[in-house]
Coordinates of C-alpha atoms in Angstrom, one line a residue:
Chain L
G153 CA 44.4 74.0 87.0
E154 CA 47.1 74.1 89.6
N155 CA 50.7 73.7 88.5
V156 CA 53.6 73.3 90.9
E157 CA 57.2 73.9 89.9
Q158 CA 60.1 72.5 92.1
H159 CA 63.8 73.4 92.1
P160 CA 66.4 72.2 92.0
S161 CA 66.0 68.8 90.5
T162 CA 69.2 67.6 92.3
L163 CA 70.9 68.8 95.3
S164 CA 74.2 67.5 96.8
V165 CA 75.3 68.7 100.2
Q166 CA 78.0 67.8 102.8
E167 CA 76.8 66.2 106.0
G168 CA 76.0 68.9 108.5
D169 CA 75.2 71.5 105.9
S170 CA 71.7 73.0 105.3
A171 CA 69.5 72.1 102.2
V172 CA 66.8 74.3 100.8
I173 CA 64.2 73.2 98.2
K174 CA 61.9 75.7 96.6
C175 CA 58.4 75.3 95.0
T176 CA 56.1 77.8 93.3
Y177 CA 52.4 77.2 92.7
S178 CA 50.0 78.9 90.2
D179 CA 46.6 78.8 91.8
S180 CA 46.2 81.4 94.5
A181 CA 43.2 79.4 95.9
S182 CA 45.6 76.6 97.0
N183 CA 45.8 76.6 100.9
Y184 CA 47.5 73.4 101.9
F185 CA 51.2 72.6 101.2
P186 CA 52.7 69.2 102.3
W187 CA 56.1 67.9 101.6
Y188 CA 56.9 64.2 101.1
K189 CA 60.1 62.2 101.3
Q190 CA 60.4 59.1 99.0
E191 CA 63.3 56.7 99.5
L192 CA 64.1 54.4 96.6
G193 CA 61.5 51.8 96.0
K194 CA 59.3 53.0 98.9
R195 CA 56.1 55.0 99.3
P196 CA 56.1 58.8 99.6
Q197 CA 55.9 59.7 103.3
L198 CA 54.7 63.0 104.7
I199 CA 57.4 64.9 106.6
I200 CA 55.8 68.3 107.2
D201 CA 52.9 70.3 106.0
I202 CA 51.7 73.9 106.3
R203 CA 48.4 75.7 105.8
S204 CA 47.9 79.1 104.2
N205 CA 47.0 80.7 107.5
V206 CA 50.6 80.1 108.7
G207 CA 53.8 81.6 107.4
E208 CA 56.3 79.1 108.9
K209 CA 56.3 75.8 110.6
K210 CA 59.2 73.9 112.2
D211 CA 59.7 70.3 113.3
Q212 CA 63.2 69.6 114.8
R213 CA 65.6 69.9 111.8
I214 CA 62.9 70.5 109.2
A215 CA 61.1 73.8 108.5
V216 CA 58.7 75.0 105.8
T217 CA 58.1 78.7 104.9
L218 CA 55.2 80.0 102.9
N219 CA 54.9 83.3 101.0
K220 CA 51.3 83.6 99.7
T221 CA 51.9 86.8 98.0
A222 CA 54.7 85.4 95.8
K223 CA 52.9 81.9 95.7
H224 CA 56.1 80.0 96.8
F225 CA 57.1 77.8 99.6
S226 CA 60.3 76.2 100.7
L227 CA 61.7 73.2 102.7
H228 CA 64.7 73.8 104.9
I229 CA 66.6 70.9 106.4
T230 CA 69.4 71.8 108.8
E231 CA 72.3 69.7 110.0
T232 CA 71.7 67.2 107.2
Q233 CA 72.6 63.5 107.8
P234 CA 73.2 60.7 105.2
E235 CA 69.8 59.3 106.1
D236 CA 68.2 62.5 104.7
S237 CA 69.2 61.3 101.3
A238 CA 66.1 60.7 99.2
V239 CA 63.7 62.4 96.7
Y240 CA 61.6 65.2 98.2
F241 CA 58.3 66.3 96.7
C242 CA 56.3 69.4 97.4
A243 CA 52.6 69.5 96.7
A244 CA 49.7 71.9 96.8
S245 CA 45.9 71.5 97.1
M246 CA 42.8 73.5 97.5
N247 CA 40.3 72.9 100.3
Q248 CA 37.5 71.9 98.1
G249 CA 39.4 69.7 95.9
G250 CA 41.5 67.7 98.3
K251 CA 43.7 66.3 95.5
L252 CA 47.4 67.1 95.7
I253 CA 49.3 68.4 92.8
F254 CA 53.0 67.5 93.1
G255 CA 56.2 69.1 92.0
Q256 CA 58.7 67.2 89.9
G257 CA 60.9 66.2 92.9
T258 CA 64.4 67.0 94.2
E259 CA 66.9 64.3 94.6
L260 CA 68.9 65.1 97.7
S261 CA 72.2 63.5 98.3
V262 CA 74.0 64.1 101.6
K263 CA 77.6 63.1 101.5
P264 CA 79.4 61.9 104.7
Chain D
D67 CA 50.1 47.3 109.8
T68 CA 47.0 49.4 109.5
G69 CA 48.3 51.6 106.6
V70 CA 47.2 51.7 103.0
S71 CA 47.7 48.3 101.3
Q72 CA 47.8 47.7 97.6
D73 CA 47.7 44.4 95.7
P74 CA 49.5 43.2 93.7
R75 CA 52.9 44.7 94.2
H76 CA 54.1 43.9 90.8
K77 CA 52.2 43.2 87.5
I78 CA 53.7 42.2 84.2
T79 CA 51.2 42.0 81.3
K80 CA 51.3 41.9 77.6
R81 CA 50.1 44.8 75.5
G82 CA 46.4 44.7 74.9
Q83 CA 45.6 42.8 78.1
N84 CA 43.3 44.1 80.9
V85 CA 44.7 44.6 84.4
T86 CA 43.0 45.4 87.7
F87 CA 44.6 46.7 90.9
R88 CA 43.2 46.8 94.4
C89 CA 43.7 49.4 97.2
D90 CA 42.5 49.0 100.8
P91 CA 42.7 52.4 102.5
I92 CA 43.1 53.1 106.2
S93 CA 39.8 52.0 107.6
E94 CA 38.4 55.3 109.0
H95 CA 39.5 57.3 105.9
N96 CA 36.7 58.6 103.7
R97 CA 38.8 59.8 100.8
L98 CA 40.7 57.6 98.4
Y99 CA 43.0 58.7 95.7
W100 CA 44.8 57.1 92.7
Y101 CA 48.1 58.4 91.4
R102 CA 50.5 57.3 88.7
Q103 CA 54.2 57.8 89.1
T104 CA 56.9 57.2 86.4
L105 CA 60.7 57.2 87.1
G106 CA 62.0 60.6 88.1
Q107 CA 58.6 62.3 88.2
G108 CA 56.2 63.3 91.0
P109 CA 53.0 61.4 91.4
E110 CA 50.4 62.4 88.8
F111 CA 46.8 62.7 90.0
L112 CA 44.4 60.2 88.3
T113 CA 41.1 60.2 90.3
Y114 CA 39.6 60.4 93.8
F115 CA 36.6 59.2 95.8
Q116 CA 34.8 60.5 98.8
N117 CA 33.1 57.4 100.3
E118 CA 31.7 55.7 97.2
A119 CA 31.3 58.8 95.0
Q120 CA 34.0 59.5 92.4
L121 CA 34.5 63.3 92.7
E122 CA 37.1 64.0 90.1
K123 CA 38.9 62.3 87.2
S124 CA 41.9 63.7 85.6
R125 CA 41.3 65.1 82.1
L126 CA 44.5 63.4 81.1
L127 CA 43.0 60.0 82.0
S128 CA 42.2 57.8 79.0
D129 CA 38.8 56.1 78.7
R130 CA 40.7 52.9 79.1
F131 CA 41.0 53.6 82.8
S132 CA 38.2 53.2 85.2
A133 CA 38.0 53.1 89.0
E134 CA 35.4 52.1 91.4
R135 CA 34.9 52.2 95.1
P136 CA 31.6 50.3 95.4
K137 CA 31.0 50.2 99.2
G138 CA 33.1 53.2 100.2
S139 CA 35.9 51.0 101.5
F140 CA 38.3 49.3 99.1
S141 CA 38.9 50.6 95.5
T142 CA 39.8 49.0 92.2
L143 CA 41.6 50.6 89.2
E144 CA 41.2 48.8 85.9
I145 CA 43.2 49.5 82.7
Q146 CA 41.8 48.1 79.6
R147 CA 43.8 47.3 76.5
T148 CA 47.0 48.2 78.1
E149 CA 49.8 50.0 76.2
Q150 CA 53.5 50.3 76.9
G151 CA 53.0 53.8 77.9
D152 CA 50.9 52.6 80.8
S153 CA 54.0 51.1 82.5
A154 CA 54.4 53.0 85.8
M155 CA 53.9 52.7 89.5
Y156 CA 50.3 53.1 90.5
L157 CA 50.0 54.6 94.0
C158 CA 46.8 54.7 96.1
A159 CA 46.4 57.1 99.0
S160 CA 43.7 57.8 101.6
S161 CA 42.8 60.6 103.9
L162 CA 40.2 61.6 106.5
Y163 CA 38.6 64.7 105.1
R164 CA 36.4 66.8 107.3
S165 CA 36.0 70.5 106.4
Y166 CA 39.7 70.9 105.8
N167 CA 42.4 69.0 104.1
S168 CA 44.3 66.3 106.0
P169 CA 47.4 64.5 105.0
L170 CA 47.4 61.8 102.3
H171 CA 48.8 58.5 103.3
F172 CA 50.2 56.5 100.5
G173 CA 50.4 52.7 99.9
N174 CA 53.5 51.0 98.5
G175 CA 52.0 51.0 95.0
T176 CA 51.6 48.5 92.3
R177 CA 54.3 48.5 89.6
L178 CA 52.9 47.7 86.2
T179 CA 55.1 46.6 83.3
V180 CA 53.6 46.3 79.9
T181 CA 55.6 44.3 77.5

């Protein structure tokens, strides 16, 4: 079955710097890759997603890139702000399955 | 709020007791998922439904776990003979699936503590 590895497990940056979180997946049939942000004690919330027919997607300060050949995808946050501090999860799924397989999470800390 | 709702928010039970959780998805969503999350880990897939049909159940899921979605709307997750290792946050999510994936929307979860 699908396996998703996420790195790093913790990331600390200064406010205004960029943050990059990387994930790799094992099943080449996976074609949908969302990213979720989870604040302490709250539900995971979708922040951006990408499908396998696209190499990059951007939404304001957040961007995701996908390399299907290498089977990895990354989240890029620019001009980080303290409110970006949270745990971020990547995930992957196949069209037929629909279920998401999550990475282990990255705890991002943005220091003012 | 028309998001995914879960009940109860917290449940404390003694080992060996049975517990049942409820999830109400977003009304027009045809898929409903159950996940389990422990501290410091990503959500772990348990099972999912399309309408009332249970399409997949994780091989890691014990026979003590059962889920239903009898009318294709709300769902229940029952854990029989609870064990301390069952302590976790149980998350429900829903999505509107057509011929392609659409985002999963999560509820706030039910936190289970087994003493």
